[in-house]
Structure formats: C-alpha cells, structure tokens
XYZ file of C-alpha atoms in Angstrom:
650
model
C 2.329 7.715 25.004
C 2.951 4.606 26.738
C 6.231 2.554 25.807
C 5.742 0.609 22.325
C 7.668 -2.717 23.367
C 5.866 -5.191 20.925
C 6.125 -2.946 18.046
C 9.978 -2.457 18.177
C 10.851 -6.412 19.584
C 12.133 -8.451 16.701
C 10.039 -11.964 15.249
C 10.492 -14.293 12.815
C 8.998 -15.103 9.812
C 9.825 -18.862 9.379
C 13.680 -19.128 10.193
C 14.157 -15.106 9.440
C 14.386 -12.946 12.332
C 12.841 -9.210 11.676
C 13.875 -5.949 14.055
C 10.646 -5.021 14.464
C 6.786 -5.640 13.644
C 7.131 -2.575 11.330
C 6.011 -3.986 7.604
C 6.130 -1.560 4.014
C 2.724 -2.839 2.341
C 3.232 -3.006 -1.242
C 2.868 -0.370 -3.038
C 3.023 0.260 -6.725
C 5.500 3.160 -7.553
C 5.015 3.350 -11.371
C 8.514 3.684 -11.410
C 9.808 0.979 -13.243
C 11.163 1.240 -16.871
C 8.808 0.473 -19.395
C 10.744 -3.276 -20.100
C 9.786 -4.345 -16.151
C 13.177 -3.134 -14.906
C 13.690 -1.901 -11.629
C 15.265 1.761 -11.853
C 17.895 3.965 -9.736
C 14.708 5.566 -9.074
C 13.169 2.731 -7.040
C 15.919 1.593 -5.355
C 16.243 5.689 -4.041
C 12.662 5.209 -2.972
C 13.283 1.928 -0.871
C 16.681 2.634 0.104
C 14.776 5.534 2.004
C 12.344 3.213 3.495
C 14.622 0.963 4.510
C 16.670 4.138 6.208
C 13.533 5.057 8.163
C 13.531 2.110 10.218
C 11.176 -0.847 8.635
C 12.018 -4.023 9.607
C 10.167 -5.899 6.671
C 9.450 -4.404 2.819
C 7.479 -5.735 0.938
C 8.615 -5.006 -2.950
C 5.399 -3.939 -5.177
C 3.812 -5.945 -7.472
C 6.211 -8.055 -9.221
C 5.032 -9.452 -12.364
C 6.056 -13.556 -12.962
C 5.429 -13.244 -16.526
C 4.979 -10.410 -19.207
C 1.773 -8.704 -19.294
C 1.168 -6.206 -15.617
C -1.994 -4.487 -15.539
C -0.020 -1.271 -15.985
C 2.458 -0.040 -17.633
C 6.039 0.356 -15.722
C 5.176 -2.245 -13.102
C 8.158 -4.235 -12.430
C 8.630 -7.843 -13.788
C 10.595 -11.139 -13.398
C 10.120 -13.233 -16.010
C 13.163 -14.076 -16.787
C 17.235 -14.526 -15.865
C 18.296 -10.895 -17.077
C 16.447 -9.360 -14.190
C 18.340 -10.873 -11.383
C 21.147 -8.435 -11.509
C 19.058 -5.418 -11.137
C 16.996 -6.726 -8.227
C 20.458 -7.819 -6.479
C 21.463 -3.883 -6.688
C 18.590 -3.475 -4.627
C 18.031 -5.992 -2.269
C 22.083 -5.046 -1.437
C 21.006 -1.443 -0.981
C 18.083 -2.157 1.442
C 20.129 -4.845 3.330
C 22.931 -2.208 3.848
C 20.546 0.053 5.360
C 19.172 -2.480 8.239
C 16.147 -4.040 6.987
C 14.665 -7.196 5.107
C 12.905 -7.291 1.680
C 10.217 -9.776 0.687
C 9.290 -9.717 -3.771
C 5.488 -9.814 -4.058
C 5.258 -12.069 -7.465
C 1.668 -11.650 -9.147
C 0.209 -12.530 -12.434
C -2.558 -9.554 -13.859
C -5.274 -12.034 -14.910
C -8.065 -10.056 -16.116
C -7.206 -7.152 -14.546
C -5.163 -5.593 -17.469
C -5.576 -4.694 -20.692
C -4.207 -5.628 -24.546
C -2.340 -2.262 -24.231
C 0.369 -4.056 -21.535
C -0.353 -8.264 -23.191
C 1.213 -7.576 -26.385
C -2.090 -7.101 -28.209
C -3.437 -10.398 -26.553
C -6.342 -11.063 -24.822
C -6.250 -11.118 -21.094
C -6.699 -14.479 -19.357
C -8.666 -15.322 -16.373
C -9.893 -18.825 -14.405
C -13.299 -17.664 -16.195
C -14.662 -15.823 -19.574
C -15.747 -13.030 -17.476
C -15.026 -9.497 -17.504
C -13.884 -7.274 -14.403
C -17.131 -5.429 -13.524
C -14.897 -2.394 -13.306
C -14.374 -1.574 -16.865
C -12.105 1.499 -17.183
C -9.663 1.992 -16.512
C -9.688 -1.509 -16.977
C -10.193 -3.843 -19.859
C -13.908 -4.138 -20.676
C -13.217 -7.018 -22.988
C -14.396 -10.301 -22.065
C -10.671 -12.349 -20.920
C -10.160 -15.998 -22.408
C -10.479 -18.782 -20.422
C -6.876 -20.804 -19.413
C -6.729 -24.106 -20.229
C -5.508 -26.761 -18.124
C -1.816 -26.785 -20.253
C -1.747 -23.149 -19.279
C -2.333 -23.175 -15.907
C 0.464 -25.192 -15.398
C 2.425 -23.061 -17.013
C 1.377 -20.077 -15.395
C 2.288 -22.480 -11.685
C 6.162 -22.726 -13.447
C 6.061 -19.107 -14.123
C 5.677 -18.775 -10.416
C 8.222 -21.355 -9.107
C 11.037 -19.621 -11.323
C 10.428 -15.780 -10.117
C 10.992 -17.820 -7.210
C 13.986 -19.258 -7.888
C 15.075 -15.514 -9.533
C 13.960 -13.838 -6.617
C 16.257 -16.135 -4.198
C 19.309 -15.163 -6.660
C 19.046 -11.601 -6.400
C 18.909 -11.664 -2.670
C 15.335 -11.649 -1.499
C 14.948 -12.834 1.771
C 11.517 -13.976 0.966
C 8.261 -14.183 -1.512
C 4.951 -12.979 -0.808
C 2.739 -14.500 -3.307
C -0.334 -12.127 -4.318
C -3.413 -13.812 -3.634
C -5.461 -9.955 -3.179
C -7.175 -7.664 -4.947
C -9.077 -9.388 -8.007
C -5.290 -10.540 -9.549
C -5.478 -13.880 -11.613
C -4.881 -15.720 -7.971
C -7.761 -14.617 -6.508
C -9.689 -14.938 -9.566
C -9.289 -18.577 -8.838
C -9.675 -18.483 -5.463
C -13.026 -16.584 -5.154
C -16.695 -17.837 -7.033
C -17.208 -14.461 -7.295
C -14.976 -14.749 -10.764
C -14.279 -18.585 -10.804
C -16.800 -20.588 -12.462
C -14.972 -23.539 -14.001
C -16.680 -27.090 -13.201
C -12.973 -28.645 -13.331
C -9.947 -29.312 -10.951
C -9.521 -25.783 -10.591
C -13.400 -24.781 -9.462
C -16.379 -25.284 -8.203
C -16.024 -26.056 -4.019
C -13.630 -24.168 -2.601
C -11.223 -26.474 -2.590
C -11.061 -27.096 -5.961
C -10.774 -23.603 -6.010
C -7.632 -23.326 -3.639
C -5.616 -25.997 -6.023
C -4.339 -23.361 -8.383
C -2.358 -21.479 -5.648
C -1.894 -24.186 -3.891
C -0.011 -26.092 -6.569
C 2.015 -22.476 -7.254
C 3.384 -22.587 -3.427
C 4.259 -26.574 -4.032
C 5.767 -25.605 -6.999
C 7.908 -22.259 -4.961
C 8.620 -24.632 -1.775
C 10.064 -26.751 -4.701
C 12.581 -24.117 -6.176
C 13.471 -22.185 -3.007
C 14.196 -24.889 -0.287
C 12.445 -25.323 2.892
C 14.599 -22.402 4.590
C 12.839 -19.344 2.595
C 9.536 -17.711 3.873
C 7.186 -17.787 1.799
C 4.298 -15.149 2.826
C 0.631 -14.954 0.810
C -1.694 -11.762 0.954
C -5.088 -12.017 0.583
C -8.452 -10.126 0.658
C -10.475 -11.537 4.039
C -13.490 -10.022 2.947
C -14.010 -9.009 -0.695
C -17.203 -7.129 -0.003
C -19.073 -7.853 -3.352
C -22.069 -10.239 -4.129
C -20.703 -13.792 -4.454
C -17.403 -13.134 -3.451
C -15.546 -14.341 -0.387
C -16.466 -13.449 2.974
C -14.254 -13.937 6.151
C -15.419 -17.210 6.721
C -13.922 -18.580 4.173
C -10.875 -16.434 4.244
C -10.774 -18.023 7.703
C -11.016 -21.797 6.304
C -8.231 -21.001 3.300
C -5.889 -20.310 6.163
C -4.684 -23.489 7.302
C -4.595 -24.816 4.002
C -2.379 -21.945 3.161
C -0.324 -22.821 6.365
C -0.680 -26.672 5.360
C 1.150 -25.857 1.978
C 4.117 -24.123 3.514
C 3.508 -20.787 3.758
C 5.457 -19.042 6.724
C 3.420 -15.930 7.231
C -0.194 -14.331 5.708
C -0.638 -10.861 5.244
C -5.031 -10.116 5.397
C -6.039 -7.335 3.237
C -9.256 -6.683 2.001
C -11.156 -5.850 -1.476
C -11.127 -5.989 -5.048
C -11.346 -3.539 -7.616
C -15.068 -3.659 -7.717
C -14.684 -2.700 -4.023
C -11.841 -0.284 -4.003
C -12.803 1.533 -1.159
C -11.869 -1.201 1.037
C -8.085 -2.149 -0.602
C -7.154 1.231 -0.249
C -9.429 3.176 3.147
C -9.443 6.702 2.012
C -9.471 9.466 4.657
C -12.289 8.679 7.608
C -11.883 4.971 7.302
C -10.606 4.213 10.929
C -7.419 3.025 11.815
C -6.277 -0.324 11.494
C -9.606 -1.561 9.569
C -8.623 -4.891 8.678
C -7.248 -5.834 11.909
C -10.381 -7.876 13.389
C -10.367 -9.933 9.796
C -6.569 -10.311 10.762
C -7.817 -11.666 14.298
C -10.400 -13.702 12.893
C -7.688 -15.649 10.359
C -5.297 -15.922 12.999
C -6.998 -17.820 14.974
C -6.944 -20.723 12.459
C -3.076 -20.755 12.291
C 0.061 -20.458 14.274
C 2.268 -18.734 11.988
C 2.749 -15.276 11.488
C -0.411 -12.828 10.320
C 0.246 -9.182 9.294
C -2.812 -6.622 9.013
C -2.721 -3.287 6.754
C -5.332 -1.181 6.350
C -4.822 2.693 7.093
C -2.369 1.859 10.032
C -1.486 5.080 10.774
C -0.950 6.364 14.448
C 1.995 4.603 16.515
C -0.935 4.052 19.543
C -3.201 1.841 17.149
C -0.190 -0.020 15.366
C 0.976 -1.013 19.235
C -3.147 -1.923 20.282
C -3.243 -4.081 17.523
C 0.083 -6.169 18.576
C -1.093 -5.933 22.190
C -4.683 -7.380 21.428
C -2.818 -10.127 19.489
C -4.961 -8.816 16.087
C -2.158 -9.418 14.201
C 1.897 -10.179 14.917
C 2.966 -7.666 12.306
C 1.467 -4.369 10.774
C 2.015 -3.233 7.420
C 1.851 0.712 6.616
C 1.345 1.529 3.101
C 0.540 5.143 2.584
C 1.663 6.548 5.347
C 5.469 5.009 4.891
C 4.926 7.355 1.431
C 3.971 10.213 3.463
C 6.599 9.739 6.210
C 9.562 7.247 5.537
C 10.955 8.030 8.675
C 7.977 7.162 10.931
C 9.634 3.766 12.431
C 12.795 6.135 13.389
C 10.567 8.765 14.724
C 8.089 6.771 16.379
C 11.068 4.742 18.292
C 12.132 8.393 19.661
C 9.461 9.044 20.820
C 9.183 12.197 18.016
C 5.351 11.417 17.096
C 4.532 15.637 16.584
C 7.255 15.201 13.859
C 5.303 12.270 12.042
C 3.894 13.413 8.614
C 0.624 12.701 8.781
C -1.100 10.307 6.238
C -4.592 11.902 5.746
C -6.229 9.700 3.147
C -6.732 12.546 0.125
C -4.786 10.155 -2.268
C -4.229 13.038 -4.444
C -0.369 12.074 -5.279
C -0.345 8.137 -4.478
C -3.685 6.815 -6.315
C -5.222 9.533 -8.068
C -1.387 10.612 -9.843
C 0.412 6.680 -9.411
C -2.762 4.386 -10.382
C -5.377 5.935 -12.236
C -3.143 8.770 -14.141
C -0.521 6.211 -14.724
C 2.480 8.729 -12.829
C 5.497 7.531 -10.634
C 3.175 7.527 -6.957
C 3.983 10.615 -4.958
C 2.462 12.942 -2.006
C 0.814 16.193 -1.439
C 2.418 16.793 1.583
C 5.914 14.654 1.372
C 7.126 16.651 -1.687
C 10.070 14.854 -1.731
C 8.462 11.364 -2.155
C 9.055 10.098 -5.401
C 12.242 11.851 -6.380
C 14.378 11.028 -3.773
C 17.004 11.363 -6.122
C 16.623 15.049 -6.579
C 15.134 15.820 -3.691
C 15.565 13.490 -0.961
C 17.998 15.544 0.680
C 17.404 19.504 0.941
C 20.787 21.205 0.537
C 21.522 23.749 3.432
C 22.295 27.348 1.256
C 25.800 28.643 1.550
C 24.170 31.844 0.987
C 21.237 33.068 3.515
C 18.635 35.098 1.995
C 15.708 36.858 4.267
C 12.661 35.136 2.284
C 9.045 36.412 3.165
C 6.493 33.957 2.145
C 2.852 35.713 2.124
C -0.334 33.305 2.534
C -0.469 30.024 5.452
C -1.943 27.908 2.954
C -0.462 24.543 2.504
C 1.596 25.861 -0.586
C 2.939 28.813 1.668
C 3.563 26.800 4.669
C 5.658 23.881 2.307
C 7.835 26.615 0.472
C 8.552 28.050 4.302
C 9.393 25.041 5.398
C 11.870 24.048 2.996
C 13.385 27.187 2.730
C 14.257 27.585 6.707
C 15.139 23.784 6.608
C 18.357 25.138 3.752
C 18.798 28.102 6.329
C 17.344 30.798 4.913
C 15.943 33.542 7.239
C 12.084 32.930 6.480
C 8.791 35.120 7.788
C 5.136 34.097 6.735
C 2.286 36.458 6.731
C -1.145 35.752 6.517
C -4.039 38.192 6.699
C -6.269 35.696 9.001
C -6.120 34.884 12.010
C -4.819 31.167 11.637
C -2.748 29.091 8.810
C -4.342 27.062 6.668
C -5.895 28.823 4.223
C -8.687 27.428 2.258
C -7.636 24.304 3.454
C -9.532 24.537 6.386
C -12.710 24.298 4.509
C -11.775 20.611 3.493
C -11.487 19.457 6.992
C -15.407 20.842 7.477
C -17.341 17.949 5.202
C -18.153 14.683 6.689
C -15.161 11.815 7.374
C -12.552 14.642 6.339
C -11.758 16.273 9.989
C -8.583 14.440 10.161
C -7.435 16.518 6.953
C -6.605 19.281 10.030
C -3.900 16.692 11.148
C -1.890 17.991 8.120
C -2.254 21.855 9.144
C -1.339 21.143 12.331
C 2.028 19.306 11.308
C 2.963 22.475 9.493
C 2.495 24.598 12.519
C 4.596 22.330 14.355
C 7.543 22.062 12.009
C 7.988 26.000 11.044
C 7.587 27.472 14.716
C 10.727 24.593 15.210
C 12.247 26.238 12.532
C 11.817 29.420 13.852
C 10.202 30.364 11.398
C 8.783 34.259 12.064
C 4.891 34.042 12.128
C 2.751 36.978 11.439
C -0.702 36.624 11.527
C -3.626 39.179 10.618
C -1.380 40.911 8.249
C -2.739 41.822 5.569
C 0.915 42.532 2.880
C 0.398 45.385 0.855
C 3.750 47.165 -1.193
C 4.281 49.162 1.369
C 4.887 46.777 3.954
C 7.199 44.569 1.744
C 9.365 48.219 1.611
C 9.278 48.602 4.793
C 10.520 44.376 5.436
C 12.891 44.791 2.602
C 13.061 40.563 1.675
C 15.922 39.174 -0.966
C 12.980 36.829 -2.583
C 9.321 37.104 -1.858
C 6.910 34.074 -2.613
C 3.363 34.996 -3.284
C 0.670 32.373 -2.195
C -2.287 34.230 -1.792
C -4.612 31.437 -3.059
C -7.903 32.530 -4.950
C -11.061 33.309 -3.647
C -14.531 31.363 -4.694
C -15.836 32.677 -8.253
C -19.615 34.214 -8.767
C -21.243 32.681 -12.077
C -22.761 35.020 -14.888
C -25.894 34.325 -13.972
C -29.208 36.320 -13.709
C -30.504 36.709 -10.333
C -27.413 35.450 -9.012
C -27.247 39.067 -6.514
C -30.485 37.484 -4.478
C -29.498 37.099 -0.850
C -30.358 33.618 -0.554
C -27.105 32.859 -2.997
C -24.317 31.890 -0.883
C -20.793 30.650 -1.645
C -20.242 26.797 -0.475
C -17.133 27.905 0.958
C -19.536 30.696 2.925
C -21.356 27.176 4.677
C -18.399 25.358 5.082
C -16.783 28.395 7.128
C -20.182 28.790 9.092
C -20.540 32.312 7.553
C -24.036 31.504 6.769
C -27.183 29.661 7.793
C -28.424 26.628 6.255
C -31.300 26.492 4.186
C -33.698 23.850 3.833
C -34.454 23.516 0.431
C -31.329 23.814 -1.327
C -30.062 23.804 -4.594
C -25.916 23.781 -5.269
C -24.803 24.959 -8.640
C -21.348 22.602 -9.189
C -21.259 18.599 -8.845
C -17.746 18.827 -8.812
C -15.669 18.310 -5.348
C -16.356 20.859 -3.567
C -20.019 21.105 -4.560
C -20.618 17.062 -3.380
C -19.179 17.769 -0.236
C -21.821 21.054 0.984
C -24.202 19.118 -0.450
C -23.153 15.786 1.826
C -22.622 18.323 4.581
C -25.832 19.420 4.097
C -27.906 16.328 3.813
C -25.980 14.823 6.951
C -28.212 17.696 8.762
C -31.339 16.635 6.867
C -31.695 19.260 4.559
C -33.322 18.720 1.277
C -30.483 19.478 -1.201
C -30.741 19.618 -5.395
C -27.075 19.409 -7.172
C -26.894 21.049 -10.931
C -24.370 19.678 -12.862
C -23.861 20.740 -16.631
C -21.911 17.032 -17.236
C -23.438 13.879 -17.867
C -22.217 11.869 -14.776
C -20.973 13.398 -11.546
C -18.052 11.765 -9.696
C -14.846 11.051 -11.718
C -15.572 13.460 -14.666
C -16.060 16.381 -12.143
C -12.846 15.803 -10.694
C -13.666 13.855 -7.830
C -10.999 10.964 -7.200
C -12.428 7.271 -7.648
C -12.082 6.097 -4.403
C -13.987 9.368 -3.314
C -16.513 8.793 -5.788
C -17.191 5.021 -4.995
C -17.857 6.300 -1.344
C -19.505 9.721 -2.172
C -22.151 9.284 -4.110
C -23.864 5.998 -2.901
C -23.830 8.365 0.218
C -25.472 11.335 -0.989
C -27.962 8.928 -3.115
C -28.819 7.546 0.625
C -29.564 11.015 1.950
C -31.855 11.723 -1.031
C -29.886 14.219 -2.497
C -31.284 14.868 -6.245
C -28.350 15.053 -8.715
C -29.506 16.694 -12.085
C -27.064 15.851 -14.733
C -26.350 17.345 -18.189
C -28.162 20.786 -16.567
C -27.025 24.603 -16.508
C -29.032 27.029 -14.306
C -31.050 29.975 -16.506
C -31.763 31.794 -13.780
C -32.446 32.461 -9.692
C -35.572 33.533 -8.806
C -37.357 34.745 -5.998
C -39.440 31.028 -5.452
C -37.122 29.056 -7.413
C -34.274 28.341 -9.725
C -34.975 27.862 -13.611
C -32.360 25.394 -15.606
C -31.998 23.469 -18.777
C -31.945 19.809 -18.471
C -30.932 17.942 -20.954
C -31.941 21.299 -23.776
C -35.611 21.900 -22.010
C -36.611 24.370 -19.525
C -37.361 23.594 -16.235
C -38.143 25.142 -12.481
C -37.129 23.906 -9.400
C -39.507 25.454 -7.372
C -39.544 26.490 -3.595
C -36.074 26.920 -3.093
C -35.038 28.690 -0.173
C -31.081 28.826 -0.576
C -28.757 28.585 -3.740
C -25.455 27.219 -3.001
C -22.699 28.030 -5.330
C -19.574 26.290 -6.132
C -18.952 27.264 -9.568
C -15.066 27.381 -9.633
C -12.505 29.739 -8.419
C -10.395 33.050 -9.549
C -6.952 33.635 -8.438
C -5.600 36.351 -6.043
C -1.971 37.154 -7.585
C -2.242 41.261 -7.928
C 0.502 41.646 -5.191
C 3.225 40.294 -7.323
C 2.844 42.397 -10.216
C 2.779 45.224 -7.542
C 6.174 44.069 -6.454
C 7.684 43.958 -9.813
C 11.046 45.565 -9.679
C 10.958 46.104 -5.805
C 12.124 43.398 -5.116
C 15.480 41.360 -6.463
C 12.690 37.742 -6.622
C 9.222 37.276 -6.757
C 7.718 33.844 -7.418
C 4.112 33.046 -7.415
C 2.938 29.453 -6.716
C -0.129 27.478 -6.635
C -3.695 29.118 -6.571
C -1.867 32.433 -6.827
C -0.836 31.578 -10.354
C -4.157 29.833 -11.464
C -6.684 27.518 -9.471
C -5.308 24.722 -9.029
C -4.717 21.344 -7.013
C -3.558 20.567 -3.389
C -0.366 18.773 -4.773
C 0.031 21.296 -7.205
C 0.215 24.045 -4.608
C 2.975 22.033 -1.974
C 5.105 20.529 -4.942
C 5.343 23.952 -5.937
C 6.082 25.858 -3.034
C 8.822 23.022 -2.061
C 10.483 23.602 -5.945
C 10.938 27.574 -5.088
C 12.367 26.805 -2.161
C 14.843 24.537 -3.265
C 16.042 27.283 -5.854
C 16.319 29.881 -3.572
C-alpha cells in the first residue's frame, strides 16, 4: 500500500493542532450511570481509543439538559458533572490525543420513560414516524420562552465542557435530534422566527452557537455535525445542506462534520455491511466547497486505502471511524505500521454495537472484538504462568476466538476441524447478497492464529479416541449445530432442501420456490434467490417478518423493501400442513390453502446442536467446556464472547 502521508500529517481545527486526520465518530456506549454520569467504564473505553492512535474523539452524545432519548446516555446539565468529565478528558490527554463533547438535546426522539413522565418537546406537534422504539406520542410544541432556554442550556454545557478540559464542542445538528428538528421542514412547521424559509429555520442553532461563542471565548473550536442528505420526503437534501454551510461557518463554527440520515432513514446514519466505503464522502465534497474551514466525513470508513483517497481527493480534511474504532481501537497504530493484515475488520453485522447498545438498551460491544466494552476486565489478556496443551475442536468463529485468546496467554493450542477450511457455518453468511465482505472476518482469524502458531488440523474429524491419543489438559467443544428438519408431512420429498444446502451450492435452484422460515436466514435464500430471478414464496407463522423474526432493524429497513422489489410473496401468520408432489398446503391466517406448482421447498426452520463429543469426554479429560452452538443455537456474539471467556479462565 502506498505511503499514507495526509492521513498521519497533523491540522488544525481553529487554533488546535490535531496529529493526524484520524477522527472517533460518536458513538453511544450505553455506559453511563443511570444519573448521566460518566463511569470508570467509559473512560476504560476511550482511554483505549485514545491509546490506539486517534488524533480527534469525539465524546457520544452528551445531553445539555435532563431528558436523553435513552437511558444511561451521558449528561451535562449542570456544575456537579465537571469533575467527572475532567477525570477523563485528563486520561485521554495523557494518552496523546484530543477530545471534542458532542452536546445534544433529544427533542422528540425520546420517550416519557427518560423526561420524568413529561411529554417530549419538538419545534413541531409532530410525532417521529418511527414509533418504537421510540415515543409514538405526539411531542408538545416549545414556545418561544423555551427555546431560549433550551439556547442557555447549550451555552452552559459549553461553559462546563471548557472546565472539565474539553478541547472543543461539537454541537449535534444530525440524526432527527431537537436541532435538526428545527433545521429540516421535514419536522419544522412553525410560521414564526424559528420556521418556515430556511433561514428562519437555521435561527435556532444559530442563536445556540452565538450563545457557545459567548461562554467559551473565541479560542475554542466549535465543530457542528449534520445530516447532508436526510433521505426522506420533505426533508433536506444536499443542496441545502450545502447552503447551511456558510452560515454555519458565518456563526463561528471552526469545523463541520457531514453525516447523513434520520431515524426514519436509519440505514443511511449507520451503513450496515455492503454499504461502500466512505459513503458520505461526496456529500462531504459537495459542503466543502461552500467553506474554508475544516469538513470531516464518516460513513463506514473502514480500509486505510479509502480513508487516504478521500484526503487525497480533498472529499473531506478529516475522517471519522465509528464502528470500526469499536472493532479495532488500535487501527491508527496499526495502520501507521504498516500492520493492515492485523486490522480487525469492521464487517457491518451490528450484532454487538446497534442491535445489543441501541435497540436492546446494553453497554455497545462487538462480535468479533470481545474485549470491547469491558476493557476493564478484559482489555488486557493475562499471559498464564501455567501452560496448558488446549485442543479446541470446530473453526467456527467461536472456536477460532477461544484459540486465539488462549495462545495469546501462552497456552499450547491445536484446532481441529472436520472440513476442509475454518469458518464453519459462517461461511454461509458471506453467500447472500451485500454480505461477501463478512469473509473479511474469517480471514482475520486465519491470519492471527497461524501467527500464533497456533497447530491447524484440518479434515479431522475428533472422535474419543483421538482426544486419547492427543492427551489435552482442557478441551473446548465448538462443534456448532447442524440445520433442523421440521415435523412435517411430506417433508422426505426430494425437492426439500436445507437453505444452508443453496447457500453452500449443494443443490440446484428451483424456480418456483417456497422457503419455510421468514426469519434471517430464510430472507436471505430467499433474496439470494430472487437476485437470480427465481419466483420465491416465504411462510412465516408470525404476523410481520423483519424485527420479530430476529432480523436486526437496520437489516430489516434494507431487506425487505428489497425482496418486496424482486416480487418475493411473504405469507404472514402461516404454518405449512403439508409438501406435496405439485404443491405445498398451509394455513393462513386459520384457513387452508395450496400453493400450487412448486418445484422446490426451501427450509430454514431452525437449528439443533452438535455437543455429543463432550459428554463422550466426560472424565477423560481433566476440562471440557462447550461454547456457543455446541451448547444450544445460538448468536454470532454469543458464540465469540464465549469462546474468548473460556479462554481467559484457562
């Protein structure tokens, strides 16, 4: 890879000088205590940010007064705070980089749950279009009196934010939050000051930075994210993004930071896997353009190559990572040393940061950075003053985590799978449309354990006699589970096939297809399927498919607009009866029904465990553990969290 000079050469943001174009997005970490305190937790999780080389963090979501849209979201609303903050603006200052506060107020986006029992408040008596998780109640309208109070909120989190050691505020203008509830007509229909044209629009946040410039001085950047594009009817496009810039720069701000979205379009505030690199970064161009101070970009920045393109194209001056500083807080060290086979890779699944952090309400974590999140406990793995010989049987991701850790505390480790590659089932998620880059992940592990020295048996199947024969201190069983059959008649008819039988390319496609299961795996045959124009039929015994099958939002909002484009028929609140020779027979909604000239049944009904080794191994051996699949079917950050725990016990 070519040298990265622009990313590593320092800039400033007003009269502060930065190391490096390298920018932590903010993120929220659902870490805070329940008051709006920042915790020892947090300041773990930033101090190792800060460690892996960012110039520039960007603290999450910080609310001005009380009221987040979540609960433990941190908050400055008043003096009492400061202290808390200073602990850990010291901490990342002692560890080489900068740290910005991003101060926001909710708006409508919250709920009576986190107000106190009161009603949200908004520019506008209008709901978020969202609904759940979400308020669906209709927020009250400010009044002029309290808008201006909402402006001093702003100007002393400012002042706050200054004495506890910030070197900056980013104001949060993104994402459907009460400032860009103002700013866009999409949810701002007042006929006063404060709407109507855009710029009566623009005068609430306006008069917030006049009212920060006011408490802060003229020395302290002042940054302001916002959405460039909000890609829903009636709300802002780039054009206008592009004409609120040099009002923005007119106002004092030192830097803008371009995102994209609301929460009505949450596929575009946080890309999920297939969403190419650097997305935002032609909005960024656009914007910049209309300004000469700084412009960061986010937007599933990634890969070292595309975070340099963007800086050499002049896109942007500075790129923000989000996720992939979660998956890898060490990619600025690593990418400066030229080490880019050691970065984690990022691949999109938000299984631990939005699925577990936003919509389950969890401190934000990974699947495959299993220390992320409790870098308290497990930020640093412990080499063993006691070497074991460890034999770890399945490649899966769960195997290959719990071999990884265990080599990295010195233990002598060997993996055996009975294929002939790692992976495990794992491999069938990279096979569906927009997911290849899930491989990225497979091949990391590969990487890291053969650097290990890790011994690698493949096509080894491990039976009781073999484990004799090896004679391991601790054995850790990860022999997945295999795809379940359902109880159904006619299901023996060879034109039934298992999904994971298509995905694999262990059978031919059909034309007319039917696929028992609208859960995950079942949407994505059937989207594989329709992408090669076959005629496909889901059965689904819920009402809805999407989010109550399992699938994660930001999937979903993707997903199933897509499948609806290919045609694909999804039967809801319907259980198949039977498989026939012509057809398949279900009950929809309680009555009978055929779907008739059906040529293949797909079937992804669920899965059974394979764990019958480590009752075989009971009393041969001094440990036996059992993780993920292996002990019931279960989730990708299930599997990895648990193989990494093992290890760390051994």
């Amino acid at each position: 890879m070519h040298t990265l000079k622009l990313l590593f050469s320092p800039i400033k943001i007003g009269k502060l000088e930065i190391k490096n174009r390298i920018v932590m997005a903010p993120m929220v970490t659902g870490q805070a205590s329940q008051d709006g305190r920042v915790t020892d937790g947090q300041i773990a999780w930033y101090e190792a940010r800060a460690k892996g080389g960012v110039g520039l963090i960007i603290l999450e979501m910080t609310a001005v007064a009380r009221g987040g849209s979540a609960a433990a979201l941190l908050g400055i609303w008043d003096d009492e705070a400061v202290p808390g903050y200073k602990k850990l603006t010291d901490t990342v200052h002692a560890n080489g980089a900068k740290i910005f506060i991003q101060l926001s107020h909710a708006g409508r986006q919250t709920e009576k749950a986190f107000t106190g029992g009161s009603l949200p408040v908004a520019p506008s008596a209008i709901s978020c279009p969202l609904g759940e998780p979400l308020s669906k109640e209709i927020p009250r309208r400010l009044s002029l009196e309290e808008i201006e109070e909402i402006v001093e909120q702003f100007g002393q989190a400012a002042r706050r934010s200054r004495e506890a050691g910030f070197d900056g505020v980013e104001v949060h203008g993104a994402h459907g939050y009460l400032i860009a509830e103002f700013m866009s007509a999409y949810s701002n229909k007042r006929h006063d000051a404060y709407g109507g044209d855009l710029e009566g629009r623009m005068q609430f946040p306006l008069q917030i930075l006049k009212r920060i410039r006011r408490e802060v001085g003229r020395d302290f950047p002042i940054a302001f994210r916002y959405s460039g594009n909000e890609y829903v009817p009636d709300g802002r496009t780039i054009e206008e993004s592009r004409r609120i810039a040099p009002m923005l720069q007119a106002a004092g701000v030192d830097c803008l930071h371009i995102s994209a979205g609301l929460y009505e379009s949450f596929w575009s505030e946080i890309p999920i896997h297939g969403t190419r690199e650097g997305v935002n970064a032609d909005d960024a161009a656009f914007i910049k353009q209309a300004v000469d101070i700084p412009v960061i970009t986010v937007g599933r920045i990634k890969s070292p190559a595309v975070a340099e393109e963007i800086l050499a194209l002049e896109k942007a001056d500075l790129v923000a990572l989000g996720r992939q500083l979660i998956c890898d807080p060490e990619w600025p060290l690593k990418t400066a040393a030229g080490r880019y086979e050691d970065i984690r890779p990022c691949i999109g699944c938000i299984q631990g940061c939005i699925n577990r952090g936003i919509v389950q309400g969890l401190p934000v974590a990974c699947v495959f950075n299993t220390a992320s999140g409790m870098e308290i406990d497990a930020g640093v793995i412990d080499r063993t003053n006691r070497p074991r010989k460890v034999l770890i049987v399945g490649g899966g991701p769960g195997g290959l985590e719990a071999a990884r850790v265990a080599a990295l505390r010195g233990h002598r480790v060997m993996l055996y799978e009975k294929s002939d590659d790692l992976g495990g089932r794992f491999h069938l998620a990279c096979v569906p449309p927009f997911k290849q880059e899930f491989a990225s992940a497979i091949k990391w592990f590969c990487i890291q354990i053969d650097k290990l020295g890790v011994q690698v048996e493949l096509n080894k199947e491990v039976t009781p006699e073999l484990v004799a024969q090896i004679a391991p201190d601790v054995v850790v069983v990860a022999t997945g589970a295999v795809s379940c059959m359902p109880n159904i008649p006619g299901i023996d008819n060879p034109k039934v096939v298992l999904a994971e039988d298509i995905l694999a390319g262990r059978a031919n496609l059909g034309n007319r297809v039917v696929v028992i299961g609208g859960g995950g795996i079942g949407t994505e045959v059937a989207d594989f399927m329709a992408q090669r124009r076959k005629d496909v039929t889901i059965i689904e015994m819920l009402p809805e498919v999407g989010v109550p099958t399992g699938i994660p939002l930001l999937v979903a909002q993707i997903l199933i607009p897509r499948l609806e484009g290919y045609g694909v028929k999804i039967r809801t609140n319907t259980t198949v009866k039977e498989i026939t020779e012509d057809g398949v027979v279900v009950i929809e909604n309680g009555l009978e029904k055929t779907i008739q000239g059906i040529d293949q049944v797909v079937v992804a009904a669920g899965a059974v465990s394979v764990n019958a080794l480590a009752a075989q191994l009971e009393g041969m051996v001094p440990e036996v553990h059992t993780i993920g699949d292996a002990n019931s079917p279960r989730t990708l950050f299930e599997a990895t969290h648990e193989g990494a725990e093992i290890a760390r016990k051994i």
